[in-house]
């Protein structure tokens, strides 16, 4: 095992992990050999191998699921079994260990741990329906889980327990996806601000020259320069998706503030032409659409389509301002999102 999540040590001490197993461990009869018994955790852990097709043929190592896993996610209350017993079992039979073990905390319901005995569990399908905006132009099946998906990925579950509340979840979606992302898209695609329904593309150098009236403009450009790297750092290196998404939302807030400062609809306020303000805002949205693909894939795709971006404009290698004269916005199919609360 190459490494454990750094959060491991903030949840359980090493003394807890290495404590000798209780002599009163839970056991159960074997299914086909009732006279014999097996330790319940041994029976449970072996299932990881079973679903990957174990035992594999030594002549043809073709597991159904890739083994060993690059990352194995487990809850904090069963960390000890996965960080001590599970590696020991694998080493005993000369099988490779999971490369990384990531321990997560609990999703609480109104600040109380969910359990079958308390009957305070959530119905994910009900929450999914409650957190899905109904849009006439979007078939329900294409985006009916993305609200819940977004809320869960925005929860800091690797650092601490997070409490789920439907009211708070709706407010989060309204604040970040509707007000911040959706409103920004509506602003730069409106006929008032963008009568030609097109976007002029600037180079990074040109943007640096044009946007020098406010220090906040330079900060936005710097944020755009580093956004993709910051996103990857938090998501892929430290497995903290909530921080990765937070960086994207932060840039969108900066971009909304850019429009508020320059007021492109009011002549004489800004030295920058409205088309260049729209261009910079569109670049922020383009990056957001690319980076939010693993979070809200359908919403992100609709965002990019409304911006009129082709597949070649959405490649990861183009996460930067490019030289291009202009492109035409995509079809206006109605609001990206509607408020939930």
Coordinates of C-alpha atoms in Angstrom, one line a residue, residues 24 43 50 171 218 239:
X24 CA -14.6 -11.8 21.5
X43 CA -15.7 -13.1 5.3
X50 CA -14.6 -12.0 -5.2
X171 CA -29.7 27.0 -0.8
X218 CA -5.5 41.2 -12.6
X239 CA -8.8 13.8 -3.1

